[in-house]
Coordinates of C-alpha atoms in Angstrom, one line a residue:
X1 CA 13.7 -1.6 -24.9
X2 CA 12.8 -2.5 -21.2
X3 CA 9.9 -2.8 -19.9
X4 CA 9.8 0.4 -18.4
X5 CA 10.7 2.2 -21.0
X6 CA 7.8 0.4 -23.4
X7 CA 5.4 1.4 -20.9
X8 CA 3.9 4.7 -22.9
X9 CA 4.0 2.1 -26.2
X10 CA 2.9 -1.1 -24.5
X11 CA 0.3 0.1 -21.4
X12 CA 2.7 -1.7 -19.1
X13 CA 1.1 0.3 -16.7
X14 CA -2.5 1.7 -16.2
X15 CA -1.8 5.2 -15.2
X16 CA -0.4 7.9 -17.6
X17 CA 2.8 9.1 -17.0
X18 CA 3.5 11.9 -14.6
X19 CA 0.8 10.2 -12.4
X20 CA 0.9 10.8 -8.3
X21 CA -1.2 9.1 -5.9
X22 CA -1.6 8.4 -2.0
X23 CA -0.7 5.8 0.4
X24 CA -3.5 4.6 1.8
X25 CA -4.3 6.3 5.2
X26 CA -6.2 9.9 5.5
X27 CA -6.8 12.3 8.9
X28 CA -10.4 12.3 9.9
X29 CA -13.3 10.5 10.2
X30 CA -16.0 12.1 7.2
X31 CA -15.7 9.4 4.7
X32 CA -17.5 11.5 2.0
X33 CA -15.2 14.4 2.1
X34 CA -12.3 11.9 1.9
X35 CA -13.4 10.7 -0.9
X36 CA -14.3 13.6 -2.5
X37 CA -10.6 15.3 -1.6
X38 CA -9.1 11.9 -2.9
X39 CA -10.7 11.7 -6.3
X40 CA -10.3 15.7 -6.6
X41 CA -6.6 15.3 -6.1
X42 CA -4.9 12.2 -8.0
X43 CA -7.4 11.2 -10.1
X44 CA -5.0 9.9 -12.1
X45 CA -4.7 7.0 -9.7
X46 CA -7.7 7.7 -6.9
X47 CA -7.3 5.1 -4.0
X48 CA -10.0 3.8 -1.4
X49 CA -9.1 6.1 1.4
X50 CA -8.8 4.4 4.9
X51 CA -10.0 6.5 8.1
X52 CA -8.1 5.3 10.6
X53 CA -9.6 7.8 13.3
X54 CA -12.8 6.1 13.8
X55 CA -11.4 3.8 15.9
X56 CA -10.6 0.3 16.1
X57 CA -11.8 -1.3 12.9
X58 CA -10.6 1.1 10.8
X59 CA -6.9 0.9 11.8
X60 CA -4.8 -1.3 9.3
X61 CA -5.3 -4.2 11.4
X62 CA -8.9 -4.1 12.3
X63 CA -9.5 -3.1 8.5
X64 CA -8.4 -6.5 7.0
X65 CA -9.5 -8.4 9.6
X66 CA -12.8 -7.5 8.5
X67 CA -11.9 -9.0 4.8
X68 CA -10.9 -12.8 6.6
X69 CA -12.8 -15.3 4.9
X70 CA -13.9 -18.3 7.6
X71 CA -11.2 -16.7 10.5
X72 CA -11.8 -14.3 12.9
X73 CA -10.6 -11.7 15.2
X74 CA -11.5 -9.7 18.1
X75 CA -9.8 -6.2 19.8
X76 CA -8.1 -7.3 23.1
X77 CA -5.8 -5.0 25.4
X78 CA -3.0 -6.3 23.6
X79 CA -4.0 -5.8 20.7
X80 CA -5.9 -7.9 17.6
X81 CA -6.4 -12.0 18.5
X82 CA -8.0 -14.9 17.0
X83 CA -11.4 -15.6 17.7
X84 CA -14.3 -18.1 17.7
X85 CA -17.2 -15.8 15.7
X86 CA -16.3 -12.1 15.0
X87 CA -16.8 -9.3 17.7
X88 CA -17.6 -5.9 17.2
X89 CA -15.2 -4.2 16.2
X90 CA -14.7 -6.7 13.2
X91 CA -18.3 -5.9 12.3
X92 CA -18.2 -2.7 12.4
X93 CA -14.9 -2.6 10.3
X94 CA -17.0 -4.9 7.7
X95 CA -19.8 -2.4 8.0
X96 CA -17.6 0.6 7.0
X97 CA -15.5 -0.9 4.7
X98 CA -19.0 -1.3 2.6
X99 CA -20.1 2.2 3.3
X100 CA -16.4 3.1 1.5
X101 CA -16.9 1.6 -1.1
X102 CA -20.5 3.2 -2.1
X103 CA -19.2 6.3 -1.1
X104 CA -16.1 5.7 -4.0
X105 CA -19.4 4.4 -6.2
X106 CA -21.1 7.6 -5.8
X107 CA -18.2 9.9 -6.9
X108 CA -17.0 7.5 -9.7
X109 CA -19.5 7.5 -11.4
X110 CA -18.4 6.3 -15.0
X111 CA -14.7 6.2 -14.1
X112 CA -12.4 4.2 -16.3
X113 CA -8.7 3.9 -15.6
X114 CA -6.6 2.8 -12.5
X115 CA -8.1 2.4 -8.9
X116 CA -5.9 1.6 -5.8
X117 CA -7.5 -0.4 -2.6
X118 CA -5.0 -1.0 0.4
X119 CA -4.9 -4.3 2.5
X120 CA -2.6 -5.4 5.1
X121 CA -0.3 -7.8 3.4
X122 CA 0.2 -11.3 4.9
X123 CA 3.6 -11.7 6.8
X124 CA 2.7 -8.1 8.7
X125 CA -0.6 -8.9 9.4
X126 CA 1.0 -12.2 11.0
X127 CA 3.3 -10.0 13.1
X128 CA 0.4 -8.5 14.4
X129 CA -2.0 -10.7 14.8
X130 CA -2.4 -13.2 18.1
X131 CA -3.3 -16.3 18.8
X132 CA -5.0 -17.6 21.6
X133 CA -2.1 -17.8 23.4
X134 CA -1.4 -14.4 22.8
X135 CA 1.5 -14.9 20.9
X136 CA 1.5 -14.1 17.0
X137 CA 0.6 -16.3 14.8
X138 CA 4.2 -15.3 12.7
X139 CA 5.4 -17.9 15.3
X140 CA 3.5 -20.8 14.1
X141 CA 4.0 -22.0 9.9
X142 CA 0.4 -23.5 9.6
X143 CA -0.9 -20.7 11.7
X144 CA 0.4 -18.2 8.7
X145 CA -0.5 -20.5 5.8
X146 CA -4.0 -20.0 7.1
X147 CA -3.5 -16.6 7.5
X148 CA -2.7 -16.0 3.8
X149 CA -5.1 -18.5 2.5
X150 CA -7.6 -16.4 4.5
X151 CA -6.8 -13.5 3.2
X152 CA -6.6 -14.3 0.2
X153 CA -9.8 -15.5 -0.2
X154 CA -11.2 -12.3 1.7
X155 CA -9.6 -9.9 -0.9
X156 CA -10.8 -11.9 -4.1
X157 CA -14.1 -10.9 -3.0
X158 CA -13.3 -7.4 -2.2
X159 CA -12.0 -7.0 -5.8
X160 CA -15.1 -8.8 -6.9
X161 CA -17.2 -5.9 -5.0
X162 CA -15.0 -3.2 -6.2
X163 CA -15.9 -4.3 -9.9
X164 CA -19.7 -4.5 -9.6
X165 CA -19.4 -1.2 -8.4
X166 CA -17.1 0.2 -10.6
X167 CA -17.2 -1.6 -13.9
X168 CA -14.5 0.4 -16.0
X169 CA -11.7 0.3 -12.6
X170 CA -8.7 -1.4 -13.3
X171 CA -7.3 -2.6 -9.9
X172 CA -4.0 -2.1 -8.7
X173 CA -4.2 -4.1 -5.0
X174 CA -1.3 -2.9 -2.6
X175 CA -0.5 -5.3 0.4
X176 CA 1.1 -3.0 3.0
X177 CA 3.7 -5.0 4.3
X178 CA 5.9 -2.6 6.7
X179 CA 6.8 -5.3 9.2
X180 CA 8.5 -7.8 6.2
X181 CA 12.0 -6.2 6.6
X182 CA 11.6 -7.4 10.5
X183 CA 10.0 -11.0 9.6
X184 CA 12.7 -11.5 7.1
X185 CA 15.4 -10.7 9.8
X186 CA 14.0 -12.3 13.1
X187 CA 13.7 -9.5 14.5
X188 CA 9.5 -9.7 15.1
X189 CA 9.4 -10.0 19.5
X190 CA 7.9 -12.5 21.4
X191 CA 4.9 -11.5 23.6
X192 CA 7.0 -11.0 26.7
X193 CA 9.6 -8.7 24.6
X194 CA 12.5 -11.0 25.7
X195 CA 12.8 -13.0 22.6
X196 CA 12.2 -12.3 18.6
X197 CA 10.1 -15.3 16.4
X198 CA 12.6 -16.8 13.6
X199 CA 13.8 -15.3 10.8
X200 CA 11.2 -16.4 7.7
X201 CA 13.0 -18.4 5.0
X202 CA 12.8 -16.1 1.9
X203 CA 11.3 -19.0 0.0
X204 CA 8.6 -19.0 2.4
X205 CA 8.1 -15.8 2.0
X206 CA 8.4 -15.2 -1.4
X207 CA 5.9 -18.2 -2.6
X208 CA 3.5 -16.9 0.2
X209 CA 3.4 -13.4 -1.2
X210 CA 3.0 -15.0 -5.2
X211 CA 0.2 -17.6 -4.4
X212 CA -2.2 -15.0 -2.5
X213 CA -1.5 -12.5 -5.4
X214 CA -2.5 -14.9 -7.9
X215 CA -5.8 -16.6 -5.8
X216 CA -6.7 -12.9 -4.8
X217 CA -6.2 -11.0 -7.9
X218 CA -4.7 -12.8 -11.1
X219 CA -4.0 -11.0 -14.4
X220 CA -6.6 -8.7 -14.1
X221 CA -5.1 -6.8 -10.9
X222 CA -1.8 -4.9 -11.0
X223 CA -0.5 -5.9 -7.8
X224 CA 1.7 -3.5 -5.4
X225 CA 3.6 -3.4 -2.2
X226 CA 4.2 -1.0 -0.1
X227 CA 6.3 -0.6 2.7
X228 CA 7.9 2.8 4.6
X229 CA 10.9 0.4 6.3
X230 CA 14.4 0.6 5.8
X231 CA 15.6 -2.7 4.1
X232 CA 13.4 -2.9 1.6
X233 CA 14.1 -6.3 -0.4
X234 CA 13.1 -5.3 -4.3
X235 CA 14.2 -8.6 -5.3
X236 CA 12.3 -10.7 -3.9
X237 CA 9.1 -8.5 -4.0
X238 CA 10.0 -8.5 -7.8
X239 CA 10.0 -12.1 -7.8
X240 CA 6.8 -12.4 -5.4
X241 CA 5.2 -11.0 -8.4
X242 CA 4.6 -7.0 -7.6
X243 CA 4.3 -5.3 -10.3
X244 CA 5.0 -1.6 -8.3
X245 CA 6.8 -1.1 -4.7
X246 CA 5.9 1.5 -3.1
X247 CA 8.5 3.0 -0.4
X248 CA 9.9 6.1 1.3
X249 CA 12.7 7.7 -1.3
X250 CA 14.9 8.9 2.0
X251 CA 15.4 5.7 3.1
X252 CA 17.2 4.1 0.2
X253 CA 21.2 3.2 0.4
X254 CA 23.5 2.8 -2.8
X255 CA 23.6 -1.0 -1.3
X256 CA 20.0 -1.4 -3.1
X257 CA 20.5 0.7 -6.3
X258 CA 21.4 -2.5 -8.1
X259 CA 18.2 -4.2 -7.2
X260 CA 15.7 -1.0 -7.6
X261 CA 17.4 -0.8 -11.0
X262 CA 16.7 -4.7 -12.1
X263 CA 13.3 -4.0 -11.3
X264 CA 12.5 -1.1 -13.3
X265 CA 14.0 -3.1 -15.9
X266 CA 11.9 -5.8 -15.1
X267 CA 8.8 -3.9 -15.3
X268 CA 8.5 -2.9 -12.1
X269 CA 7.1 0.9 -11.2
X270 CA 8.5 2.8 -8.2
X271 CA 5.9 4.2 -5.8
X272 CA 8.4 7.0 -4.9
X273 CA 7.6 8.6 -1.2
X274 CA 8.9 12.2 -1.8
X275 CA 6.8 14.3 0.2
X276 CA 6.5 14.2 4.5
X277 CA 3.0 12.3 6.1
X278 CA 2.8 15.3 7.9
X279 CA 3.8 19.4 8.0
X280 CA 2.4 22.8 7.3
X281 CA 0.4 24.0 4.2
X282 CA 1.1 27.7 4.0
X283 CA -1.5 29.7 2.9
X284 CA 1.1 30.8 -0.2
X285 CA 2.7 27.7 -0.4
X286 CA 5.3 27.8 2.2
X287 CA 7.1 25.0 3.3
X288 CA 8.0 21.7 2.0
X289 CA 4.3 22.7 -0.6
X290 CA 6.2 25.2 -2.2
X291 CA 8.4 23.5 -5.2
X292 CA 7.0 20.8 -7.2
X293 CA 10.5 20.2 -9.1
X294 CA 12.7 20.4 -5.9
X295 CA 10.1 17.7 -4.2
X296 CA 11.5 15.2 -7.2
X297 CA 14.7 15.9 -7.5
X298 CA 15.5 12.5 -5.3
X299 CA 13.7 10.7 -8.0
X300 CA 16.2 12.8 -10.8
X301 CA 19.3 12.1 -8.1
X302 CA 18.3 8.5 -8.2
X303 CA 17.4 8.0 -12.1
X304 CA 21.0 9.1 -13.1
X305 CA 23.2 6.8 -10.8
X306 CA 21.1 4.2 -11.5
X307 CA 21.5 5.1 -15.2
X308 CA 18.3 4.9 -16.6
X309 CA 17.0 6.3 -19.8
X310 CA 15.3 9.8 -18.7
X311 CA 11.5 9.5 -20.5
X312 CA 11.5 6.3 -18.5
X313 CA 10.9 8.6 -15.0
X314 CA 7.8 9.6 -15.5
X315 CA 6.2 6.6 -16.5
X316 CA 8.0 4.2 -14.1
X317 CA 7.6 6.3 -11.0
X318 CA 4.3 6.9 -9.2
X319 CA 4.9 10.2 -6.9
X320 CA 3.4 9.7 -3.2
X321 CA 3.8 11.1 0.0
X322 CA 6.5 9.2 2.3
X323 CA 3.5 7.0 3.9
X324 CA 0.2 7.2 5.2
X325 CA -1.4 10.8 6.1
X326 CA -3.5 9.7 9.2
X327 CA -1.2 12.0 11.2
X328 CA -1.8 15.6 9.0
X329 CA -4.4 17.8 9.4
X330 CA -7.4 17.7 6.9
X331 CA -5.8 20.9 5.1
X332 CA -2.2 19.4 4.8
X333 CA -3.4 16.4 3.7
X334 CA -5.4 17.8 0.6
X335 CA -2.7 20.5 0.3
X336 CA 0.1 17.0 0.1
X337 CA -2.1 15.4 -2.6
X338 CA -2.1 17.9 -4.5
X339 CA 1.4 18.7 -4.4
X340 CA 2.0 15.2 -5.6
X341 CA 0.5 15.8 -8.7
X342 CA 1.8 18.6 -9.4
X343 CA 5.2 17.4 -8.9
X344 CA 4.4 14.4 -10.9
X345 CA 4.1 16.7 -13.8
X346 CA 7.3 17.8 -13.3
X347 CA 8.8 14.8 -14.6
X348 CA 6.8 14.8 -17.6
X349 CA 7.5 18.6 -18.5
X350 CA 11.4 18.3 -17.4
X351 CA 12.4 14.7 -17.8
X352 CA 15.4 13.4 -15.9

């Protein structure tokens, strides 16, 4: 028996099967009607919603920045740079990130089960983040080994605060890493945009990823990844220790059947993006709202060339929306949750 497959015997995974969830990112700025949508829609797997329309401090960025431990940043024209003491924006992105969390306090009142926070993982945030010199910090090794240490740090006590809060949660931490395909291929530019930083050794990468998961996390935190690239590597986020991948379903090739399959075999759940960031809610459930079953049929497609055991679908895959939902309207991005879950069910009621 794999380990996907022991899942509904073992608890392999914290969710029950035929469980959906979202990505991360929601339209608007009214943190308590997020919230309330979010835990109203996949509670099966409710996730810390990020806002990303407040402004700067709430975008991805400016969101973990605020989570650095002993570094700093500060907004410049260019973009997100190392800094002496922390500016505004970095104190304000503190300042909401605690008014999140009370909010999810408030309406989980007793919760028990599976709880997703979102953090920019370390190899994008170096791609993103300058140094003084306005260059990024991905081109300079001790630079990025701070980074992560950082960071690491920063999101052990972020979990820490998400358990006062919510005693019964069981974490699942996903490090959104959609720049890795590009550090692992060179392929990051240079300030001027005439020239790309080096291609990251995969070691590098690989031992990065596993030490911050286990000084942030540890045992008690089901760690996932999540990037809406092409190019995904599954192998070497299986051996960074994820425990779930998270990833847009349209942009898998055969060329990486063999590795998604080793990691469901390995234990490793698929967070399966079926379902666009952005569209049209009919009010009869027009468009791409309208058929649960059709919006997993990739995730059918996919289990039988791959040549997995049916029952093993709806515990191994998560059903989420392609990426982030920053970009719908307030309606479409309720009506998209929603959807999720009911297509989720699907899998259950008509396995693969």
């Amino acid at each position: 028996m794999s380990a996907a497959d022991g899942a509904a015997d073992g608890g392999a995974f914290p969710w029950e099967p035929g469980t959906a969830t979202g990505v991360g990112s929601m339209p608007g700025t009214d943190i308590r009607e997020t919230v309330r949508v979010v835990t109203g829609a996949v509670e099966g797997l409710p996730f810390l919603p990020e806002l990303p329309g407040r402004g700067p401090g709430a975008d991805m960025t400016g969101r973990t920045a605020g989570l650095l431990a002993e570094m700093y940043v500060q907004r410049e024209p260019s973009g997100w740079r190392i800094a002496d003491r922390p500016g505004r924006d970095t104190r304000r992105a503190a300042a909401w990130l605690r008014q999140d969390l009370d909010t999810l306090e408030e309406f989980t009142q007793g919760f028990t089960g599976p709880l997703k926070l979102q953090a920019v993982g370390p190899w994008t945030l170096a791609a993103a983040v300058e140094r003084r010199n306005g260059e990024a910090m991905l081109g300079d090794p001790g630079a990025c080994r701070d980074l992560a240490a950082s960071l690491a740090e920063g999101l052990r006590a972020h979990l820490a605060g998400l358990r006062r809060r919510i005693p019964g949660a069981r974490p699942v931490l996903q490090l959104d890493e959609p720049s890795l395909p590009a550090v692992l291929r060179g392929r990051v530019r240079t300030a001027s945009g005439y020239r790309t930083y080096p291609a990251v050794d995969r070691a590098v990468v690989r031992d990065t990823l596993r030490a911050l998961l286990d000084a942030a996390g540890g045992p008690q935190v089901l760690p996932a990844v999540h990037c809406c690239a092409p190019g995904l590597p599954f192998g070497l986020l299986r051996e960074s220790g994820f425990r779930a991948v998270s990833f847009d379903l349209s942009l898998l090739t055969e060329r990486e059947y063999d590795a998604v399959a080793e990691s469901v075999e390995a234990g490793v759940a698929l967070f399966a993006g079926v379902l666009p960031g952005h569209g049209t809610a009919g009010p009869d459930g027009e468009g791409p709202l309208s058929d649960p079953a059709g919006t997993v049929s990739g995730v059918r497609t996919l289990w039988r060339r791959l040549g997995l055991s049916p029952e093993s679908a709806a515990r191994a895959v998560v059903v989420t929306p392609s990426c982030g939902l920053a970009g719908a309207s307030p309606a479409y991005a309720r009506a998209a949750l929603e959807h999720c879950t009911r297509a989720a069910r699907t899998l259950v009621d008509d396995p693969v």
